XYZ file of C-alpha atoms in Angstrom:
503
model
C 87.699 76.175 26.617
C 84.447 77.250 25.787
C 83.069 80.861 26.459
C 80.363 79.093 28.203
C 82.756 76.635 29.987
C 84.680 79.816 31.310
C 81.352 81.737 32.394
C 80.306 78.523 33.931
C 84.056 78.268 36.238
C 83.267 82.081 36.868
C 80.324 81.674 37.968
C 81.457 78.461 40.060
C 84.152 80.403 42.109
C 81.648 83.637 42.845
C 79.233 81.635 44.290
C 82.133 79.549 46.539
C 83.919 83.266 47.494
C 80.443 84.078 48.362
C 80.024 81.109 50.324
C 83.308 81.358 52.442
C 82.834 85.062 53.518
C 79.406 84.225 55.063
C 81.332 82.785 57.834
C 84.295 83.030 60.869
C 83.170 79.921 62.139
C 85.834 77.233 60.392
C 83.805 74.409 60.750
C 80.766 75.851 59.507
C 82.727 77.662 56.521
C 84.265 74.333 55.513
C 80.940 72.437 55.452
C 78.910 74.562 53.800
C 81.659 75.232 51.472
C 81.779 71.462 50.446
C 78.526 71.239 49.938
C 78.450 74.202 47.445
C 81.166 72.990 45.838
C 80.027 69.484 45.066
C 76.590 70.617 44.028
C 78.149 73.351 41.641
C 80.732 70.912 40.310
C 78.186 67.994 40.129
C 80.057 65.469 42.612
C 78.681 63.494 45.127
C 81.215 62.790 48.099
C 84.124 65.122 49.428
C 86.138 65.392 52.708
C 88.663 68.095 54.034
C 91.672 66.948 56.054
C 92.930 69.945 58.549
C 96.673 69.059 59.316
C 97.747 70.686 62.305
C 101.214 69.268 62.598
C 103.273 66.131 61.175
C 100.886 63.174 62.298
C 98.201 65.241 63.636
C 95.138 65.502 61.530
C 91.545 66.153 62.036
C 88.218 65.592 59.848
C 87.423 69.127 59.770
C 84.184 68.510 56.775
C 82.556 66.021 54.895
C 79.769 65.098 52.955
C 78.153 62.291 51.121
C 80.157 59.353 52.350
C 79.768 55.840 51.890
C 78.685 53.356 54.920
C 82.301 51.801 54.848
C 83.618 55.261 55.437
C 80.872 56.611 57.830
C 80.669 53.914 60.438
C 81.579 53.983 64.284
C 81.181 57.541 63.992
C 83.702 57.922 60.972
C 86.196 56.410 62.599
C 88.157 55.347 59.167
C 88.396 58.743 57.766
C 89.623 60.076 61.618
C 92.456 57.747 62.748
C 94.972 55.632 60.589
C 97.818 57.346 57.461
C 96.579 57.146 53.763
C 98.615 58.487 50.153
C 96.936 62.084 50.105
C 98.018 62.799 53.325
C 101.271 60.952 53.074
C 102.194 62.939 50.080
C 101.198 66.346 52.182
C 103.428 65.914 54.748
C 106.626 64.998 52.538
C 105.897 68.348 50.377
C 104.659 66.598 47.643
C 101.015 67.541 47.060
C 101.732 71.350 45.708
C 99.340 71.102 43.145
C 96.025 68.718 42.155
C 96.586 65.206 41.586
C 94.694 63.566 39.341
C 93.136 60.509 40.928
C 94.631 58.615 43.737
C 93.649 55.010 44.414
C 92.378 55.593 47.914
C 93.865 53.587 51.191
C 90.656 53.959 52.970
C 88.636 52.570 50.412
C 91.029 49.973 49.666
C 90.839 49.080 53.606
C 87.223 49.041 53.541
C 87.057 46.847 50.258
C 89.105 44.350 52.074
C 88.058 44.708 55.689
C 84.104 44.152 54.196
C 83.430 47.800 56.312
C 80.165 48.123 53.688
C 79.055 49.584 50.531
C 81.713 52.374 49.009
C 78.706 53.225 46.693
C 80.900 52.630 43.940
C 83.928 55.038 45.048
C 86.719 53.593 44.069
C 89.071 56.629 43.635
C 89.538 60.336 44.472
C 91.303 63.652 43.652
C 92.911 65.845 45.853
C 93.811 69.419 46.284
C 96.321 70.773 48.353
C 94.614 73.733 50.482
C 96.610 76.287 50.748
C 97.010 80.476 50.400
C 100.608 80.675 48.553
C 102.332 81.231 52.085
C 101.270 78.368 54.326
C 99.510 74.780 53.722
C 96.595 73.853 56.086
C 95.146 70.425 54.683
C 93.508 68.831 51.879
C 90.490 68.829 49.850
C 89.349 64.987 48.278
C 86.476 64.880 46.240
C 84.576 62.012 44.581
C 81.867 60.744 42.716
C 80.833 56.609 41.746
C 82.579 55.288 38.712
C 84.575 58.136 38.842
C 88.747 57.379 37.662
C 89.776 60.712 35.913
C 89.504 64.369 36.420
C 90.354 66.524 33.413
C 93.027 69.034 33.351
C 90.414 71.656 33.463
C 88.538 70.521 36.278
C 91.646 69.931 37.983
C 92.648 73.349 37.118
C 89.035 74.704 38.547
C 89.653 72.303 41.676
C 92.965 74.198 42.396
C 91.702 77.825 42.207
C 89.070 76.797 44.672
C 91.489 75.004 46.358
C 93.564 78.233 46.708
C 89.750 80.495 47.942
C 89.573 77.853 50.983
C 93.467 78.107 51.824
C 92.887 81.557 51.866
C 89.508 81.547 54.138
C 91.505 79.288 56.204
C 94.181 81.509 56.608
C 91.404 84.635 57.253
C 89.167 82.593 59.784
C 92.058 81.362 61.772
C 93.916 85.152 62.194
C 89.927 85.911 63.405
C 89.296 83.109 65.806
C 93.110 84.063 67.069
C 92.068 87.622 67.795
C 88.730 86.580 69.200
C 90.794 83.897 71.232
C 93.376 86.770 72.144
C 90.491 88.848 73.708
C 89.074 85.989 75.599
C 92.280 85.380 76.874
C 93.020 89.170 78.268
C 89.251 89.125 79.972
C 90.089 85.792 81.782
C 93.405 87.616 82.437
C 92.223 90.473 84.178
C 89.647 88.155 86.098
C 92.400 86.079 87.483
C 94.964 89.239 88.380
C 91.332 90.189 89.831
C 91.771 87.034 92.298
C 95.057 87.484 92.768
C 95.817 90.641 93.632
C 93.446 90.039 97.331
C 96.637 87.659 98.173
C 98.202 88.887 101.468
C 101.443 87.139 101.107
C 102.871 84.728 98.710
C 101.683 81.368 100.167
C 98.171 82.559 99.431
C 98.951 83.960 95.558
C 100.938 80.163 95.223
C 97.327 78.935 96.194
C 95.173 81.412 94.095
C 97.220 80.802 91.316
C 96.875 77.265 91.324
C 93.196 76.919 92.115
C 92.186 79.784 90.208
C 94.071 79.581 87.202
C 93.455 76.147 85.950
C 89.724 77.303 86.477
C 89.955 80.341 84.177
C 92.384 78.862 81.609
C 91.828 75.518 81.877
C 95.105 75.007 82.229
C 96.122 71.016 82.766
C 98.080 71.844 85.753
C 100.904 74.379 87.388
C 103.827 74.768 88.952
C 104.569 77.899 91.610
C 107.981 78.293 92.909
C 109.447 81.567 94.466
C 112.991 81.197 95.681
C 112.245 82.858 98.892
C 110.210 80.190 99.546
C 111.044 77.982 102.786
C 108.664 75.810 103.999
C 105.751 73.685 103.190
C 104.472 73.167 100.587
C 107.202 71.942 98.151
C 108.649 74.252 95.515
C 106.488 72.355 92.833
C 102.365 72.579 93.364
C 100.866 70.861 90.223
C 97.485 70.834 90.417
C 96.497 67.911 88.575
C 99.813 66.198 87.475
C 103.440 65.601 88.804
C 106.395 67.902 87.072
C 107.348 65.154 85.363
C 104.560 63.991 83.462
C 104.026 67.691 82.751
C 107.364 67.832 80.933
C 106.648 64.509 78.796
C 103.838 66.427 77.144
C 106.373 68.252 75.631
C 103.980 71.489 76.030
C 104.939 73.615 78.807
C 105.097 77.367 79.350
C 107.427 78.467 81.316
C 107.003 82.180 83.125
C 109.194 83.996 85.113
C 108.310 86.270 88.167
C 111.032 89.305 87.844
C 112.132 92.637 89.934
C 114.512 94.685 88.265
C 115.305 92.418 85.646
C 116.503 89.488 88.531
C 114.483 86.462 88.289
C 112.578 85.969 91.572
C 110.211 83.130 90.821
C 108.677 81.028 88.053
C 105.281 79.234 86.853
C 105.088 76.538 84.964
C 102.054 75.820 83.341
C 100.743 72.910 81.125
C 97.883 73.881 78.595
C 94.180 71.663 78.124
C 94.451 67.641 77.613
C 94.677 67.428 73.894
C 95.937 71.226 73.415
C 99.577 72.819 72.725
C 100.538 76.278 73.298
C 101.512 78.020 70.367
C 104.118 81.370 69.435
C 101.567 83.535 69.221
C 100.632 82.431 72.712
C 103.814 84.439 74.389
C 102.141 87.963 74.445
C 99.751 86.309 76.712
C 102.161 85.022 78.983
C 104.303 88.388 78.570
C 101.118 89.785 80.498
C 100.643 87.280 83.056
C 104.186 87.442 84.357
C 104.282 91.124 84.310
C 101.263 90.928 86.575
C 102.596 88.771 88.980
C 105.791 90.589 89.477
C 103.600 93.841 90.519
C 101.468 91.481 92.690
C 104.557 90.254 94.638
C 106.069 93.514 94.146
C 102.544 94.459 96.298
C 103.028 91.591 98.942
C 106.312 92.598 99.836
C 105.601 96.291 100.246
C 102.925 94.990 102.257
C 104.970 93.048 104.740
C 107.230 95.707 105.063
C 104.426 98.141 106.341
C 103.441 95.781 108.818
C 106.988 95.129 110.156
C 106.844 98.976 110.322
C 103.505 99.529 111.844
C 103.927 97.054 114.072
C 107.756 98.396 115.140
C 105.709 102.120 115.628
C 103.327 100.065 118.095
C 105.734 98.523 119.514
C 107.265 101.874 120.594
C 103.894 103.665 121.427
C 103.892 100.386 123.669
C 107.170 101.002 125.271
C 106.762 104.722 125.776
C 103.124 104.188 127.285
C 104.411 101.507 129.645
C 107.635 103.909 130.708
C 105.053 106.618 131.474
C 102.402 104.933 133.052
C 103.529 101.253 135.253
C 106.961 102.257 135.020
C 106.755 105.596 136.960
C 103.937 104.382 139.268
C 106.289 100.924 140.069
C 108.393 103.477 140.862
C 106.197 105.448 143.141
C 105.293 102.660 145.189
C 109.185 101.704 145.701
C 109.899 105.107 147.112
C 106.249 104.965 149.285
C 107.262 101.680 150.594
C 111.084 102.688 151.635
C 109.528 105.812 153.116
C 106.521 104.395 155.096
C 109.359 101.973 156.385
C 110.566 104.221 158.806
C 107.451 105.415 160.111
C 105.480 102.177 161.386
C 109.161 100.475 162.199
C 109.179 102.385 165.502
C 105.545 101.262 166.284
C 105.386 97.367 164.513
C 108.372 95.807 163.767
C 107.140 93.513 161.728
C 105.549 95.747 159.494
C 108.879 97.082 158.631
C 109.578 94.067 157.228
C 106.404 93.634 155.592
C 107.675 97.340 154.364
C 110.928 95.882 153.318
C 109.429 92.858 151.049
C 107.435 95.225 149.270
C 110.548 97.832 148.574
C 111.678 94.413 147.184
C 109.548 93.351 144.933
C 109.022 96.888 143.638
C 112.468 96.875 142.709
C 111.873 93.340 141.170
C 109.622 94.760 139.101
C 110.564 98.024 138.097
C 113.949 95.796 136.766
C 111.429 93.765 135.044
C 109.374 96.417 133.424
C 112.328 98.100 132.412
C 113.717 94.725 130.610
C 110.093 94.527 128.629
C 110.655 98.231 127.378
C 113.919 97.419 126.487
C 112.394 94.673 124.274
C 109.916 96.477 123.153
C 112.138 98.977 122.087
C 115.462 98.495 121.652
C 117.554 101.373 122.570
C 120.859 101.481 120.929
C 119.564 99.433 117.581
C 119.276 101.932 115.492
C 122.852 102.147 115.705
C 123.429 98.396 114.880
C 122.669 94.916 116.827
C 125.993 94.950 117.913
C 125.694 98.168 119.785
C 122.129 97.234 121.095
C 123.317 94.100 122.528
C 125.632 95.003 124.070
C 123.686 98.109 125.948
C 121.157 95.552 126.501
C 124.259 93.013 128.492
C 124.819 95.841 130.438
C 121.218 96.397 131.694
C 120.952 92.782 132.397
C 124.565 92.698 134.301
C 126.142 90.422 131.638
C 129.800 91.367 130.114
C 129.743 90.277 126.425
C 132.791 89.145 124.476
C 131.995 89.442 121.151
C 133.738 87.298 118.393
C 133.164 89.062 115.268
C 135.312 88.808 111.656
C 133.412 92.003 110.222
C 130.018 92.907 109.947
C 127.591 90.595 107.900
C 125.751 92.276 105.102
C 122.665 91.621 106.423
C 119.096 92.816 105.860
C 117.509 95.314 108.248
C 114.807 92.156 108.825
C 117.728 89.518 109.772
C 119.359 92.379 112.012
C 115.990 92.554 113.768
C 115.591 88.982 114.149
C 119.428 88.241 115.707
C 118.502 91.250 118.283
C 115.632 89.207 119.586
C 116.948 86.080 119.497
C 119.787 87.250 121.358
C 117.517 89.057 123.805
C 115.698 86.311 124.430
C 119.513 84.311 124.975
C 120.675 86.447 127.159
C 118.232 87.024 129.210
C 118.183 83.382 129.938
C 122.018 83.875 130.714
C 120.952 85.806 133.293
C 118.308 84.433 134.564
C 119.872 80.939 135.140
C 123.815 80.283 133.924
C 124.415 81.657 137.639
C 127.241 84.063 136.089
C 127.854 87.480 134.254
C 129.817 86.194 131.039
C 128.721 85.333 128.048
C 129.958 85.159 124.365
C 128.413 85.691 120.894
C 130.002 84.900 117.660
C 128.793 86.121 114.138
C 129.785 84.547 110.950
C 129.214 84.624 107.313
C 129.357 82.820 104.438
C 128.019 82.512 100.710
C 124.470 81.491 101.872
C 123.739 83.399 105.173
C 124.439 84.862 108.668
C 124.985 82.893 111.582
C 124.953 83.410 115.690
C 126.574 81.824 117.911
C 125.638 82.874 121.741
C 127.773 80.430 124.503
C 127.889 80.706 128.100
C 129.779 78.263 130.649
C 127.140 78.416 133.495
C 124.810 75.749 135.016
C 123.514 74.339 131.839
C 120.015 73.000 131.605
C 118.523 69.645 130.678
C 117.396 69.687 126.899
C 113.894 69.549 126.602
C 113.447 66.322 125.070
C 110.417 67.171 122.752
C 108.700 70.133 121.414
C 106.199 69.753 123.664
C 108.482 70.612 126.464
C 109.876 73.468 125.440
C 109.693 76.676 126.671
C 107.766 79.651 125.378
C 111.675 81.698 125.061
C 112.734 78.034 122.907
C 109.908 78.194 120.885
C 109.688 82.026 120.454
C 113.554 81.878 118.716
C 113.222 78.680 116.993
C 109.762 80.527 115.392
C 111.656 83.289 114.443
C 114.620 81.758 112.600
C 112.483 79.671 111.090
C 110.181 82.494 109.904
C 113.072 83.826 107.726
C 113.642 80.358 106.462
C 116.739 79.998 108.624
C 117.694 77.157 111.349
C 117.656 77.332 115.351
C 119.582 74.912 117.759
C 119.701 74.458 121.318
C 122.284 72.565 123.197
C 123.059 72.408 127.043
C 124.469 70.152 129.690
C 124.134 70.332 133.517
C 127.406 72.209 134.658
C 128.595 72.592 131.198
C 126.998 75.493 130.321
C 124.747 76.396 127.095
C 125.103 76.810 123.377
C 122.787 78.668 121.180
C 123.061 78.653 117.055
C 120.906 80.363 114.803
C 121.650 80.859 110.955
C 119.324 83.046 108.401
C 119.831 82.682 105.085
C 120.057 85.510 102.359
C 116.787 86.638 100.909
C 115.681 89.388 98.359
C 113.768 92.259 100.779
């Protein structure tokens, strides 16, 4: 070679390194790198091929070619296989290959696509930075059939300066991409963290995420979950077609290393999620952990706020209507005996209201007793059965051992059992009643029975009663199941089971 010849390739490959660091952009690098390059090495036409994965390729440059290549947008150089790339994917295309007869061209000859301006042929470089392969270079001129072992030689040191641009631009458009992805991160854990409890961050997360990502769709599913809707929430596709993509990510919702829920997300139409992609998703679940972490203490300060109100409630009431209900039975049984000697009848006006004083005060004394359940703190077996004995009820108890329940599920069996027995009392027309606990793998159950006058089912929601409704509500609440069955004369059967759940 020449000394001129070598200045000349010198020269060639400043000008090209020059070229590819004016740039991040990779479109804009690869174009304008083309062009430089065919203008220094005196060809006319040239395309790169970006292979992404086996099958998937894009045409990521070009320049200078023909009608039959160029028409309907360049739809024969972006759809269909040809011998360069053939060769690429089998691992055979490690170095330049001196002229290829081209598929394209061939398909154009015959298809009469237009005028190949006399291309009949083409070289192509590998692109690639000694670790990883990215695509191909092809590069052509008219009349063209054979490259020399220099040029090829020239063609494969530039072909190694674009591999390595490649390599540079894509590590910067993957940071750039990683800090777009942590701002749209915090402005969706932003969103979520105004959820008050976790039907509202299923909802945020749906709606708000595909917005911010553009996510395809998601799934939400938290195993506490018991009601509408179902575990599954896509937002734009079923679960199904979401797993035929082949592309989903799948994040878990964890406390103390237990998994408590998971998200399944699908990325954009057209778009796969990639390794480096996990450090994103690393983040997200982390942050939804502390926001149901957050929705849980939450709930918890209500139940205990509202259990402090409920006894400011109780002790107000005891204080104020309790002790004046009291009052006016003692005025009544006292002004009895002073207008009895002058109206007889006002005695027994007297005598009705001592009554219904007394009526009262029983009542008022029941509502403190559910607003505040003496005896509770020392278990719902104790309270209850305190509670029997205000109400006049003996209790026979049918219980194995003690359920390892949650302070939430004691709560709710003391009110549903309230609520049971007061009914026993009020209209069963006897003092006996029985309540049976059980337990197995999944839950707690109560059984409360009673052999008194039995009621008439109600035969549709409608018809129930507010005490029906109120324990049905609450079971249900916990994700748990209420029953109701009673016959005149037969007497009345009450069953309520709660399933475990993480507090």
């Amino acid at each position: 070679m020449s000394e001129f010849k070598r200045v000349e390739e010198l020269n060639i490959m400043k000008v090209i390194a020059e070229t590819l660091n004016r740039c991040n952009d990779m479109t804009m690098m690869l174009q304008s790198v083309l062009e430089e390059l065919l203008e220094l090495t005196k060809l006319e036409t040239g395309w790169v091929f970006l292979v992404n994965q086996p099958g998937d390729y894009v045409l990521a440059a070009h320049h200078g070619l023909p009608p039959a290549l160029s028409w309907g947008k360049y739809q024969p150089m972006c759809s269909g296989d040809c011998y360069c790339l053939s060769r690429y994917r089998n691992g055979k295309l490690d170095r330049p290959v001196n002229i290829i007869e081209c598929k394209r061209l061939n398909d154009a000859i015959q298809n009469s696509w237009g005028d190949t301006n006399g291309i009949t042929h083409h070289a192509t470089i590998p692109l690639g930075d000694g670790e990883d392969s990215f695509g191909v270079l092809n590069v052509a001129s008219p009349s063209k059939e054979n490259f020399s072992e220099e040029e090829l030689t020239l063609l494969q040191s530039l072909g190694y300066q674009i591999g390595t641009a490649i390599r540079r631009t894509r590590l910067y458009q993957e940071e750039q991409k990683r800090a777009k992805n942590y701002e749209k991160l915090n402005e969706l854990v932003g969103i979520l963290g105004a959820a008050n409890d976790l039907e509202e961050l299923r909802d945020l997360f749906c709606a708000k995420g595909g917005d911010i990502f553009q996510w395809s769709s998601i799934g939400f599913h938290i195993k506490e979950w018991t009601g509408d809707p179902p575990p599954f929430a896509f937002a734009h596709q079923t679960e199904a077609e979401v797993r035929e993509e082949g592309s989903l990510a799948v994040v878990p919702i964890t406390r103390q290393q237990e998994v408590l829920g998971v998200v399944w997300i699908s990325p954009a139409k057209g778009e796969v999620f990639r390794v480096r992609e996990q450090e994103i998703f690393q983040a997200l679940a982390r942050h939804l952990s502390l926001v149901y972490e957050s929705i849980i203490l939450q709930e918890k300060r209500q139940e205990l706020l509202l259990h402090e109100e409920r006894k400011r409630l109780a002790r107000d009431l005891h204080d104020s209507v309790n002790q004046k209900l009291f009052s006016l039975s003692l005025t009544a049984k006292g002004a009895k005996g002073m207008v009895t000697k002058y109206d007889p009848s006002l005695g027994e006006l007297m005598d009705e209201m001592w009554l219904m004083s007394q009526k009262s005060l029983k009542e008022m004394r029941s509502l403190i007793w559910q607003l505040r359940p003496v005896g509770l703190e020392e278990g719902v077996l104790s309270a209850m059965k305190k509670y029997g004995e205000h109400l006049g009820l003996a209790l026979h108890f049918d219980v194995e051992r003690l359920p390892d329940w949650s302070r939430t599920m004691e709560e709710t069996f003391w009110r549903i059992g309230q609520e049971a027995m007061n009914n026993i009392a009020k209209h069963a027309g006897i003092n006996v009643a029985a309540i049976q606990f059980y337990e197995t793998e999944k839950g707690v159950g109560m059984i409360v029975t009673d052999a008194g006058a039995g009621v008439e089912e109600p035969k549709s929601r409608s018809r129930q009663t507010l005490g029906l409704t109120s324990m049905k509500e609450r079971a249900e609440l916990l994700g748990g199941t209420f029953s109701f069955q009673s016959e005149r004369g037969k007497g009345t059967k009450v069953s309520i089971f709660l399933p475990y759940r993480n507090e």
